[in-house]
mmCIF file of C-alpha atoms in Angstrom:
data_model
loop_
_atom_site.group_PDB
_atom_site.id
_atom_site.type_symbol
_atom_site.label_atom_id
_atom_site.label_comp_id
_atom_site.label_asym_id
_atom_site.label_seq_id
_atom_site.Cartn_x
_atom_site.Cartn_y
_atom_site.Cartn_z
ATOM 1 C CA MET A 23 -0.043 -0.013 0.022
ATOM 2 C CA LYS A 24 1.550 3.348 -0.953
ATOM 3 C CA SER A 25 1.647 6.149 1.332
ATOM 4 C CA ARG A 26 -1.054 8.911 1.269
ATOM 5 C CA ILE A 27 -0.218 12.537 1.445
ATOM 6 C CA HIS A 28 -2.577 15.233 2.547
ATOM 7 C CA PHE A 29 -1.830 18.970 1.672
ATOM 8 C CA ILE A 30 -3.415 21.524 3.808
ATOM 9 C CA GLY A 31 -3.165 24.539 1.469
ATOM 10 C CA GLY A 32 -3.211 24.099 -2.545
ATOM 11 C CA GLY A 33 -1.177 27.450 -3.338
ATOM 12 C CA GLN A 34 1.717 27.748 -5.838
ATOM 13 C CA MET A 35 4.346 26.046 -4.084
ATOM 14 C CA ALA A 36 1.973 23.178 -3.111
ATOM 15 C CA GLU A 37 1.034 22.908 -6.791
ATOM 16 C CA ALA A 38 4.719 22.991 -7.783
ATOM 17 C CA ILE A 39 5.559 19.955 -5.541
ATOM 18 C CA ILE A 40 2.377 18.151 -6.681
ATOM 19 C CA ARG A 41 3.340 18.722 -10.207
ATOM 20 C CA ALA A 42 6.999 17.563 -10.045
ATOM 21 C CA CYS A 43 5.931 14.395 -7.996
ATOM 22 C CA ILE A 44 3.483 13.353 -10.482
ATOM 23 C CA ALA A 45 5.579 14.002 -13.579
ATOM 24 C CA GLY A 46 8.429 12.284 -12.107
ATOM 25 C CA GLU A 47 6.215 9.285 -11.066
ATOM 26 C CA THR A 48 7.291 9.406 -7.498
ATOM 27 C CA LEU A 49 3.747 9.938 -6.397
ATOM 28 C CA THR A 50 0.428 9.134 -8.218
ATOM 29 C CA ALA A 51 -2.648 11.374 -8.220
ATOM 30 C CA GLY A 52 -4.443 8.709 -6.157
ATOM 31 C CA GLN A 53 -1.890 9.206 -3.220
ATOM 32 C CA ILE A 54 -2.837 12.991 -2.890
ATOM 33 C CA SER A 55 -5.450 14.788 -1.424
ATOM 34 C CA VAL A 56 -5.759 18.689 -0.825
ATOM 35 C CA SER A 57 -7.860 20.835 1.481
ATOM 36 C CA ASP A 58 -8.110 24.568 0.796
ATOM 37 C CA VAL A 59 -10.394 27.298 1.761
ATOM 38 C CA ASN A 60 -10.258 28.641 -1.916
ATOM 39 C CA GLU A 61 -12.601 26.487 -3.866
ATOM 40 C CA ALA A 62 -11.141 27.782 -7.267
ATOM 41 C CA ARG A 63 -7.609 26.342 -6.281
ATOM 42 C CA LEU A 64 -9.422 23.086 -5.489
ATOM 43 C CA GLN A 65 -11.030 22.986 -8.698
ATOM 44 C CA LEU A 66 -7.840 24.006 -10.653
ATOM 45 C CA LEU A 67 -5.691 21.277 -8.886
ATOM 46 C CA LYS A 68 -8.491 18.637 -9.566
ATOM 47 C CA ALA A 69 -8.865 19.599 -13.185
ATOM 48 C CA LYS A 70 -4.795 19.605 -13.864
ATOM 49 C CA TYR A 71 -3.678 16.875 -11.947
ATOM 50 C CA ASN A 72 -6.706 14.638 -10.852
ATOM 51 C CA VAL A 73 -5.798 14.644 -7.147
ATOM 52 C CA ASP A 74 -8.703 14.279 -4.595
ATOM 53 C CA THR A 75 -9.824 17.782 -3.556
ATOM 54 C CA GLU A 76 -13.538 16.619 -2.756
ATOM 55 C CA SER A 77 -13.103 14.466 0.251
ATOM 56 C CA PRO A 78 -13.783 16.300 3.576
ATOM 57 C CA GLN A 79 -10.507 17.524 5.214
ATOM 58 C CA GLU A 80 -10.921 14.960 8.166
ATOM 59 C CA HIS A 81 -10.839 12.167 5.617
ATOM 60 C CA GLY A 82 -7.545 13.250 4.271
ATOM 61 C CA LEU A 83 -6.071 13.815 7.572
ATOM 62 C CA SER A 84 -7.291 10.369 8.847
ATOM 63 C CA THR A 85 -5.800 8.405 6.054
ATOM 64 C CA ALA A 86 -2.196 10.317 5.394
ATOM 65 C CA GLU A 87 0.966 9.065 6.440
ATOM 66 C CA LEU A 88 2.372 12.632 5.518
ATOM 67 C CA ILE A 89 0.567 15.973 6.164
ATOM 68 C CA VAL A 90 2.101 18.852 4.205
ATOM 69 C CA ILE A 91 1.312 22.185 5.952
ATOM 70 C CA ALA A 92 1.268 24.749 2.815
ATOM 71 C CA VAL A 93 -0.664 27.611 4.233
ATOM 72 C CA ARG A 94 0.710 31.383 5.006
ATOM 73 C CA PRO A 95 2.633 32.138 8.071
ATOM 74 C CA GLN A 96 -0.287 34.457 9.096
ATOM 75 C CA ASP A 97 -3.048 31.873 8.602
ATOM 76 C CA ASP A 98 -4.520 30.265 11.700
ATOM 77 C CA LEU A 99 -2.096 27.439 12.617
ATOM 78 C CA ALA A 100 -3.540 26.864 16.065
ATOM 79 C CA THR A 101 -6.864 25.819 14.474
ATOM 80 C CA LEU A 102 -5.156 23.522 11.965
ATOM 81 C CA GLY A 103 -3.153 22.083 14.603
ATOM 82 C CA GLN A 104 -6.424 21.404 16.708
ATOM 83 C CA ARG A 105 -7.958 19.724 13.342
ATOM 84 C CA VAL A 106 -4.813 17.653 12.943
ATOM 85 C CA ARG A 107 -4.678 16.479 16.626
ATOM 86 C CA GLN A 108 -8.386 15.451 16.461
ATOM 87 C CA PHE A 109 -8.415 13.553 13.049
ATOM 88 C CA ALA A 110 -4.787 12.444 12.181
ATOM 89 C CA SER A 111 -2.905 9.256 13.363
ATOM 90 C CA PRO A 112 -0.343 10.134 16.061
ATOM 91 C CA ALA A 113 2.193 8.586 13.514
ATOM 92 C CA ALA A 114 1.443 10.830 10.768
ATOM 93 C CA ALA A 115 4.378 13.175 10.075
ATOM 94 C CA ILE A 116 3.876 16.823 9.548
ATOM 95 C CA VAL A 117 5.859 18.498 6.636
ATOM 96 C CA SER A 118 5.820 22.208 7.035
ATOM 97 C CA ILE A 119 6.757 24.532 4.368
ATOM 98 C CA VAL A 120 5.282 27.399 6.197
ATOM 99 C CA ALA A 121 8.097 30.440 6.159
ATOM 100 C CA GLY A 122 9.514 31.608 9.525
ATOM 101 C CA VAL A 123 7.667 28.954 11.742
ATOM 102 C CA THR A 124 10.132 27.000 13.744
ATOM 103 C CA LEU A 125 10.087 23.526 14.940
ATOM 104 C CA VAL A 126 9.220 24.494 18.393
ATOM 105 C CA GLN A 127 6.235 26.493 17.253
ATOM 106 C CA LEU A 128 5.116 23.454 15.062
ATOM 107 C CA GLU A 129 5.215 21.119 18.101
ATOM 108 C CA ASP A 130 3.077 23.705 20.083
ATOM 109 C CA TYR A 131 0.429 23.561 17.208
ATOM 110 C CA PHE A 132 0.705 19.870 16.023
ATOM 111 C CA GLY A 133 1.849 18.016 19.101
ATOM 112 C CA ALA A 134 5.337 17.724 20.647
ATOM 113 C CA GLU A 135 5.452 14.125 20.398
ATOM 114 C CA ARG A 136 4.619 14.016 16.670
ATOM 115 C CA PRO A 137 7.247 13.506 13.852
ATOM 116 C CA ILE A 138 7.628 17.219 12.328
ATOM 117 C CA VAL A 139 9.858 18.146 9.458
ATOM 118 C CA ARG A 140 10.526 21.721 8.609
ATOM 119 C CA VAL A 141 11.164 22.069 4.897
ATOM 120 C CA ILE A 142 12.370 25.174 2.914
ATOM 121 C CA PRO A 143 11.551 23.962 -0.802
ATOM 122 C CA ASN A 144 13.717 24.835 -3.541
ATOM 123 C CA THR A 145 12.221 26.824 -6.505
ATOM 124 C CA LEU A 146 13.604 24.390 -9.410
ATOM 125 C CA THR A 147 11.167 21.808 -8.435
ATOM 126 C CA ASP A 148 10.159 21.089 -12.260
ATOM 127 C CA THR A 149 13.979 20.504 -13.240
ATOM 128 C CA GLY A 150 14.982 17.955 -10.609
ATOM 129 C CA TYR A 151 17.705 20.260 -9.548
ATOM 130 C CA GLY A 152 18.079 22.495 -6.404
ATOM 131 C CA TYR A 153 18.338 21.629 -2.793
ATOM 132 C CA SER A 154 15.558 21.738 -0.273
ATOM 133 C CA GLY A 155 16.577 22.621 3.274
ATOM 134 C CA VAL A 156 15.243 20.255 5.924
ATOM 135 C CA ALA A 157 15.276 20.320 9.493
ATOM 136 C CA LEU A 158 13.922 17.299 11.725
ATOM 137 C CA ASN A 159 12.450 17.319 15.182
ATOM 138 C CA ALA A 160 13.498 14.502 17.604
ATOM 139 C CA HIS A 161 10.645 12.256 16.668
ATOM 140 C CA ALA A 162 11.258 12.526 12.758
ATOM 141 C CA ALA A 163 13.389 10.433 10.728
ATOM 142 C CA ARG A 164 14.851 10.762 7.282
ATOM 143 C CA ASP A 165 13.130 7.591 6.096
ATOM 144 C CA GLN A 166 9.891 8.942 6.808
ATOM 145 C CA VAL A 167 10.015 11.786 4.096
ATOM 146 C CA GLU A 168 13.021 11.537 2.087
ATOM 147 C CA ASP A 169 11.326 9.526 -0.865
ATOM 148 C CA PHE A 170 8.499 12.240 -0.911
ATOM 149 C CA LEU A 171 11.422 15.180 -0.847
ATOM 150 C CA LEU A 172 13.287 13.740 -3.500
ATOM 151 C CA GLY A 173 10.146 13.667 -5.809
ATOM 152 C CA PHE A 174 10.902 17.589 -6.386
ATOM 153 C CA GLY A 175 14.597 18.008 -5.939
ATOM 154 C CA LYS A 176 17.648 17.156 -3.869
ATOM 155 C CA VAL A 177 17.700 17.430 -0.063
ATOM 156 C CA GLN A 178 20.221 18.783 2.415
ATOM 157 C CA TYR A 179 19.415 18.168 5.915
ATOM 158 C CA LEU A 180 20.319 20.843 8.287
ATOM 159 C CA GLU A 181 20.372 22.069 11.930
ATOM 160 C CA GLU A 182 17.535 24.489 12.035
ATOM 161 C CA SER A 183 19.818 27.271 13.176
ATOM 162 C CA TYR A 184 21.228 27.178 9.425
ATOM 163 C CA ILE A 185 17.602 27.487 7.717
ATOM 164 C CA ASP A 186 17.436 31.233 7.463
ATOM 165 C CA ILE A 187 21.089 31.220 5.997
ATOM 166 C CA PHE A 188 20.019 28.399 3.562
ATOM 167 C CA THR A 189 17.004 30.350 2.417
ATOM 168 C CA GLY A 190 18.949 33.461 1.732
ATOM 169 C CA PHE A 191 21.659 31.652 -0.074
ATOM 170 C CA GLY A 192 20.281 28.383 -1.452
ATOM 171 C CA VAL A 193 16.760 28.974 -2.175
ATOM 172 C CA ALA A 194 17.125 32.557 -3.488
ATOM 173 C CA GLY A 195 20.515 31.290 -5.380
ATOM 174 C CA PRO A 196 18.556 30.858 -8.743
ATOM 175 C CA ASN A 197 17.672 34.635 -8.580
ATOM 176 C CA TYR A 198 21.454 35.447 -8.819
ATOM 177 C CA ILE A 199 21.983 32.875 -11.657
ATOM 178 C CA TYR A 200 19.183 34.578 -13.673
ATOM 179 C CA TYR A 201 20.471 37.853 -12.998
ATOM 180 C CA PHE A 202 24.075 36.966 -14.068
ATOM 181 C CA ILE A 203 22.768 35.301 -17.239
ATOM 182 C CA GLU A 204 20.757 38.205 -18.177
ATOM 183 C CA SER A 205 23.487 40.641 -17.578
ATOM 184 C CA PHE A 206 25.842 38.382 -19.459
ATOM 185 C CA THR A 207 23.641 38.204 -22.376
ATOM 186 C CA ASP A 208 23.337 41.925 -22.482
ATOM 187 C CA ALA A 209 26.898 42.243 -22.384
ATOM 188 C CA GLY A 210 27.183 40.189 -25.540
ATOM 189 C CA VAL A 211 24.663 42.406 -27.115
ATOM 190 C CA LEU A 212 26.404 45.449 -26.211
ATOM 191 C CA ALA A 213 29.584 44.002 -27.876
ATOM 192 C CA GLY A 214 27.712 43.486 -31.015
ATOM 193 C CA LEU A 215 26.281 39.973 -30.985
ATOM 194 C CA PRO A 216 22.513 39.449 -31.966
ATOM 195 C CA ARG A 217 20.659 38.920 -28.850
ATOM 196 C CA GLU A 218 19.448 35.256 -29.906
ATOM 197 C CA GLN A 219 23.253 34.156 -30.307
ATOM 198 C CA ALA A 220 24.285 36.051 -27.248
ATOM 199 C CA TRP A 221 21.415 34.128 -25.173
ATOM 200 C CA LYS A 222 22.653 30.815 -26.580
ATOM 201 C CA VAL A 223 26.233 31.350 -25.689
ATOM 202 C CA ALA A 224 25.386 32.399 -22.458
ATOM 203 C CA LEU A 225 23.246 29.438 -21.460
ATOM 204 C CA GLU A 226 25.864 26.987 -22.955
ATOM 205 C CA ASN A 227 28.726 28.682 -21.133
ATOM 206 C CA MET A 228 26.831 28.303 -17.822
ATOM 207 C CA LEU A 229 26.090 24.604 -18.496
ATOM 208 C CA GLY A 230 29.545 24.007 -19.648
ATOM 209 C CA ALA A 231 31.381 25.775 -16.850
ATOM 210 C CA VAL A 232 29.325 23.882 -14.186
ATOM 211 C CA ALA A 233 29.994 20.476 -15.941
ATOM 212 C CA MET A 234 33.756 21.244 -16.139
ATOM 213 C CA LEU A 235 33.809 21.997 -12.287
ATOM 214 C CA GLN A 236 31.846 18.594 -11.597
ATOM 215 C CA GLN A 237 33.792 16.599 -14.113
ATOM 216 C CA THR A 238 37.401 17.839 -13.187
ATOM 217 C CA GLY A 239 36.892 18.435 -9.409
ATOM 218 C CA LEU A 240 38.922 21.508 -9.871
ATOM 219 C CA HIS A 241 38.584 24.724 -7.972
ATOM 220 C CA PRO A 242 37.169 27.588 -9.991
ATOM 221 C CA ARG A 243 40.584 29.496 -9.447
ATOM 222 C CA GLN A 244 42.429 26.314 -11.127
ATOM 223 C CA LEU A 245 40.112 26.486 -14.101
ATOM 224 C CA LEU A 246 40.718 30.342 -14.448
ATOM 225 C CA ASP A 247 44.467 29.824 -14.359
ATOM 226 C CA ILE A 248 44.117 27.244 -17.187
ATOM 227 C CA ASN A 249 41.856 29.335 -19.185
ATOM 228 C CA ASN A 250 43.868 32.558 -19.100
ATOM 229 C CA SER A 251 47.233 33.210 -20.607
ATOM 230 C CA PRO A 252 49.651 36.005 -19.547
ATOM 231 C CA GLY A 253 48.245 39.390 -21.005
ATOM 232 C CA GLY A 254 45.414 37.544 -22.887
ATOM 233 C CA VAL A 255 42.110 38.385 -23.508
ATOM 234 C CA GLY A 256 40.481 36.609 -20.610
ATOM 235 C CA MET A 257 42.741 38.204 -18.176
ATOM 236 C CA HIS A 258 41.828 41.538 -19.361
ATOM 237 C CA GLY A 259 38.183 40.779 -19.192
ATOM 238 C CA LEU A 260 38.566 39.605 -15.424
ATOM 239 C CA TYR A 261 40.626 42.640 -14.624
ATOM 240 C CA GLU A 262 37.723 44.926 -15.302
ATOM 241 C CA LEU A 263 35.203 42.433 -13.616
ATOM 242 C CA ASN A 264 37.473 42.679 -10.491
ATOM 243 C CA ASN A 265 37.377 46.343 -10.659
ATOM 244 C CA SER A 266 33.589 46.199 -10.748
ATOM 245 C CA ASP A 267 33.151 45.023 -7.244
ATOM 246 C CA PHE A 268 31.051 42.002 -8.552
ATOM 247 C CA ALA A 269 32.205 39.608 -5.943
ATOM 248 C CA ALA A 270 31.472 41.744 -2.695
ATOM 249 C CA GLY A 271 28.224 42.881 -4.427
ATOM 250 C CA LEU A 272 27.096 39.334 -4.824
ATOM 251 C CA GLN A 273 28.085 38.602 -1.283
ATOM 252 C CA ARG A 274 26.181 41.614 0.076
ATOM 253 C CA SER A 275 23.188 40.508 -1.824
ATOM 254 C CA VAL A 276 23.134 37.205 -0.147
ATOM 255 C CA LEU A 277 23.541 38.692 3.329
ATOM 256 C CA ALA A 278 20.780 41.059 2.585
ATOM 257 C CA ALA A 279 18.524 38.140 1.640
ATOM 258 C CA VAL A 280 19.594 36.156 4.923
ATOM 259 C CA LYS A 281 18.852 39.390 6.972
ATOM 260 C CA ARG A 282 15.285 39.787 5.552
ATOM 261 C CA THR A 283 14.498 35.930 6.048
ATOM 262 C CA THR A 284 15.548 36.381 9.439
ATOM 263 C CA GLU A 285 13.470 39.557 9.971
ATOM 264 C CA LEU A 286 10.226 37.878 8.726
ATOM 265 C CA GLY A 287 10.867 34.878 11.290
ATOM 266 C CA VAL A 288 10.925 37.424 13.949
ATOM 267 C CA LYS A 289 7.949 38.969 12.962
ATOM 268 C CA LYS A 290 6.073 35.711 13.006
#
């Protein structure tokens, strides 16, 4: 008997997880049920993925091995906790993707003796790439959730104290990559290449550079040394990049994102 998963909340992140798991065949539609206060979202999820959005919430809770909490931080978690305590099996694990809500808070809502997993999902769910950050309480085990989590990317298990850093660096990470590729493409256009060609070159260089790092196991500085001859084209380009404060600007961006993540957690 395959495990059943109930989602409380059917918003964009919940849909992304459902879509990736069904597309990757790590879950079937028949294993998934969803409850949400927004009837339009339930109708959309039913139409697109054929998951169960029509059964009462208490049915989904009572039959689920995993209960995914996918609501907003400002929603009434205390009431949700009461419903989970009333209808769910004590062995059912809570998987929370609610930003800023700690394991201690989740235990207050859903029960201190229950397996609880705090997940910061990656934003690359449809690709199979990207790490989700995961923190477990004392009653949760990796084998309870790992098959589910691997359905929408890779997993890094963390001490909860690292979650805010992981969010600002890892989960926000694709933003920095998108921004770099856009800027690099614009540089090619500025230099005189047609945009379509510059775009293709930027993407291919990004993919190829990552592959080189993975295949060779070399440090980026070692590949820079290999690629750049004395007084050559590449070194002249790197000289200007060094003068641009690029590295420090990127580091400040990550620190700002981590700081904002921490602020949102405090507000909760």
